[in-house]
Coordinates of C-alpha atoms in Angstrom, one line a residue:
M11 CA -28.0 -6.6 -10.8
P12 CA -29.2 -9.1 -8.2
F13 CA -28.6 -8.1 -4.6
K14 CA -26.5 -11.4 -4.0
N15 CA -24.2 -10.5 -6.9
L16 CA -23.7 -7.1 -5.5
Q17 CA -22.8 -8.5 -2.1
N18 CA -20.3 -10.9 -3.7
I19 CA -18.7 -8.1 -5.7
F20 CA -18.3 -6.0 -2.6
K21 CA -17.0 -8.9 -0.4
K22 CA -14.4 -10.0 -2.9
S23 CA -13.1 -6.6 -4.0
N24 CA -13.0 -5.3 -0.4
R25 CA -11.2 -8.4 0.8
T26 CA -8.7 -8.0 -2.1
V27 CA -8.1 -4.3 -1.1
A28 CA -7.5 -5.3 2.5
I29 CA -5.1 -8.2 1.6
L30 CA -3.2 -6.2 -1.0
H31 CA -2.6 -3.4 1.4
L32 CA -1.5 -5.9 4.1
V33 CA 1.0 -7.4 1.7
N34 CA 2.1 -4.0 0.6
L35 CA 2.5 -2.9 4.3
V36 CA 4.7 -6.0 5.1
I37 CA 6.9 -5.2 2.0
N38 CA 7.2 -1.6 3.0
V39 CA 8.1 -2.4 6.6
L40 CA 10.7 -5.0 5.6
T41 CA 12.2 -2.6 3.1
L42 CA 12.4 0.1 5.8
L43 CA 14.1 -2.4 8.2
G44 CA 16.5 -3.5 5.4
F45 CA 17.6 0.1 4.9
I46 CA 18.0 0.6 8.7
V47 CA 20.1 -2.5 8.9
L48 CA 22.3 -1.4 6.0
A49 CA 22.7 2.1 7.4
Y50 CA 23.6 0.7 10.9
G51 CA 26.1 -1.6 9.3
I52 CA 27.9 1.2 7.6
Q53 CA 27.8 3.6 10.7
S54 CA 28.9 0.9 13.1
G55 CA 31.8 -0.3 11.0
F56 CA 30.3 -3.8 10.8
Y57 CA 31.0 -4.1 7.1
Q58 CA 34.5 -2.8 7.4
N59 CA 35.3 -5.2 10.2
S60 CA 33.8 -8.2 8.4
N61 CA 35.0 -10.0 5.3
F62 CA 33.1 -7.7 3.0
S63 CA 35.1 -6.4 0.0
H64 CA 35.6 -2.8 -0.7
A65 CA 33.4 -3.1 -3.7
D66 CA 30.5 -4.6 -1.6
I67 CA 30.8 -1.7 0.9
T68 CA 30.8 0.8 -1.9
Q69 CA 27.6 -0.8 -3.4
V70 CA 25.9 -0.6 0.0
K71 CA 26.9 3.1 0.4
S72 CA 25.6 3.8 -3.2
L73 CA 22.3 2.1 -2.4
L74 CA 21.9 4.1 0.8
H75 CA 22.9 7.3 -1.0
S76 CA 20.2 6.7 -3.6
V77 CA 17.5 6.7 -1.0
T78 CA 16.8 10.4 -1.0
P79 CA 14.6 12.2 1.6
D80 CA 11.8 12.4 -1.0
I81 CA 11.9 8.6 -1.3
Q82 CA 11.9 8.2 2.5
F83 CA 9.0 10.6 2.9
N84 CA 7.0 8.8 0.2
H85 CA 7.8 5.5 1.8
G86 CA 6.5 6.8 5.2
I87 CA 3.3 8.1 3.5
N88 CA 2.8 4.7 1.9
I89 CA 3.2 2.9 5.3
I90 CA 0.6 5.3 6.9
F91 CA -1.9 5.0 4.0
N92 CA -1.4 1.2 3.9
I93 CA -2.2 0.9 7.6
A94 CA -5.3 3.1 7.3
I95 CA -6.7 1.5 4.1
M96 CA -6.1 -2.0 5.3
S97 CA -7.6 -1.5 8.7
L98 CA -10.6 0.4 7.3
A99 CA -11.2 -2.2 4.6
F100 CA -11.1 -5.0 7.3
R101 CA -13.5 -2.9 9.4
N102 CA -15.8 -2.6 6.3
Q103 CA -15.7 -6.4 6.0
A104 CA -16.9 -6.7 9.6
H105 CA -19.6 -4.0 9.0
F106 CA -20.7 -5.9 5.9
Q107 CA -21.2 -9.1 7.8
Q108 CA -23.1 -7.2 10.6
K109 CA -25.2 -5.4 7.9
K110 CA -24.0 -2.0 9.1
K111 CA -23.3 1.1 7.0
L112 CA -20.2 0.7 4.9
S113 CA -17.6 3.5 4.7
E114 CA -16.2 4.9 1.5
L115 CA -13.1 6.2 3.3
P116 CA -10.7 3.2 2.5
Y117 CA -11.4 3.6 -1.2
L118 CA -11.1 7.4 -1.1
L119 CA -7.8 7.0 0.7
G120 CA -6.8 4.4 -2.0
Y121 CA -7.6 7.0 -4.7
S122 CA -5.4 9.5 -2.8
L123 CA -2.5 7.0 -2.5
F124 CA -2.9 6.2 -6.2
F125 CA -2.4 9.9 -7.2
I126 CA 0.4 10.5 -4.6
N127 CA 2.4 7.5 -5.9
I128 CA 1.8 8.3 -9.6
F129 CA 2.9 11.9 -9.0
A130 CA 5.9 10.8 -7.0
D131 CA 7.0 8.3 -9.6
L132 CA 6.6 10.6 -12.5
M133 CA 8.6 13.3 -10.6
S134 CA 11.4 11.0 -9.7
V135 CA 12.0 8.2 -12.2
G136 CA 9.1 7.9 -14.7
L137 CA 7.2 4.7 -15.3
T138 CA 7.9 2.1 -12.6
L139 CA 6.6 -1.2 -11.3
N140 CA 5.0 0.7 -8.4
M141 CA 3.0 2.8 -10.9
L142 CA 1.8 -0.4 -12.6
M143 CA 0.8 -1.9 -9.2
Q144 CA -1.2 1.3 -8.5
L145 CA -3.1 0.8 -11.7
F146 CA -3.8 -2.8 -10.6
Y147 CA -5.3 -1.5 -7.3
L148 CA -7.6 1.0 -9.0
P149 CA -10.4 -1.3 -10.2
F150 CA -10.7 -2.9 -6.7
Y151 CA -11.1 0.6 -5.2
I152 CA -13.8 1.4 -7.7
N153 CA -15.7 -1.9 -7.4
S154 CA -15.6 -1.8 -3.6
R155 CA -16.7 1.9 -3.4
N156 CA -19.5 1.6 -6.0
S157 CA -20.9 -1.7 -4.6
G158 CA -20.6 -0.5 -1.0
R159 CA -22.5 2.7 -2.0
L160 CA -25.3 0.6 -3.6
L161 CA -25.4 -1.8 -0.6
N162 CA -25.7 1.2 1.8
A163 CA -28.6 2.6 -0.4
L164 CA -30.4 -0.8 -0.4
N165 CA -30.0 -1.4 3.4

């Protein structure tokens, strides 16, 4: 495989990893903020004092009740891993441009997050959209790690 093709594969797959985890981080943070707002609305009595119907308040309470401590813990782990993977992938992009040694850590963390999410989904609800998204990420981790490893060997 020509060196230029290897560089393009790394650049594109690494950038994709970084951007996907940035998007995932934003979604996770917005979801967390949404649950905080819902919980605050129930605790403060905002929904009861507003024009919300009893059925709407019951739906909000049901939604909040469905978010178990396991889900909250997994959500926190996802936020931490997304920050780490995203920042390390962006750092690898900078190292690539400066022709420095590339790290495998973001992709190893990606593999770890993949297995954590698959295990958590199987334990809680079975096949989910999150599981399919994790399968979508896997080829980018593999391409970035393998091409980065080869580029390190060639530099």
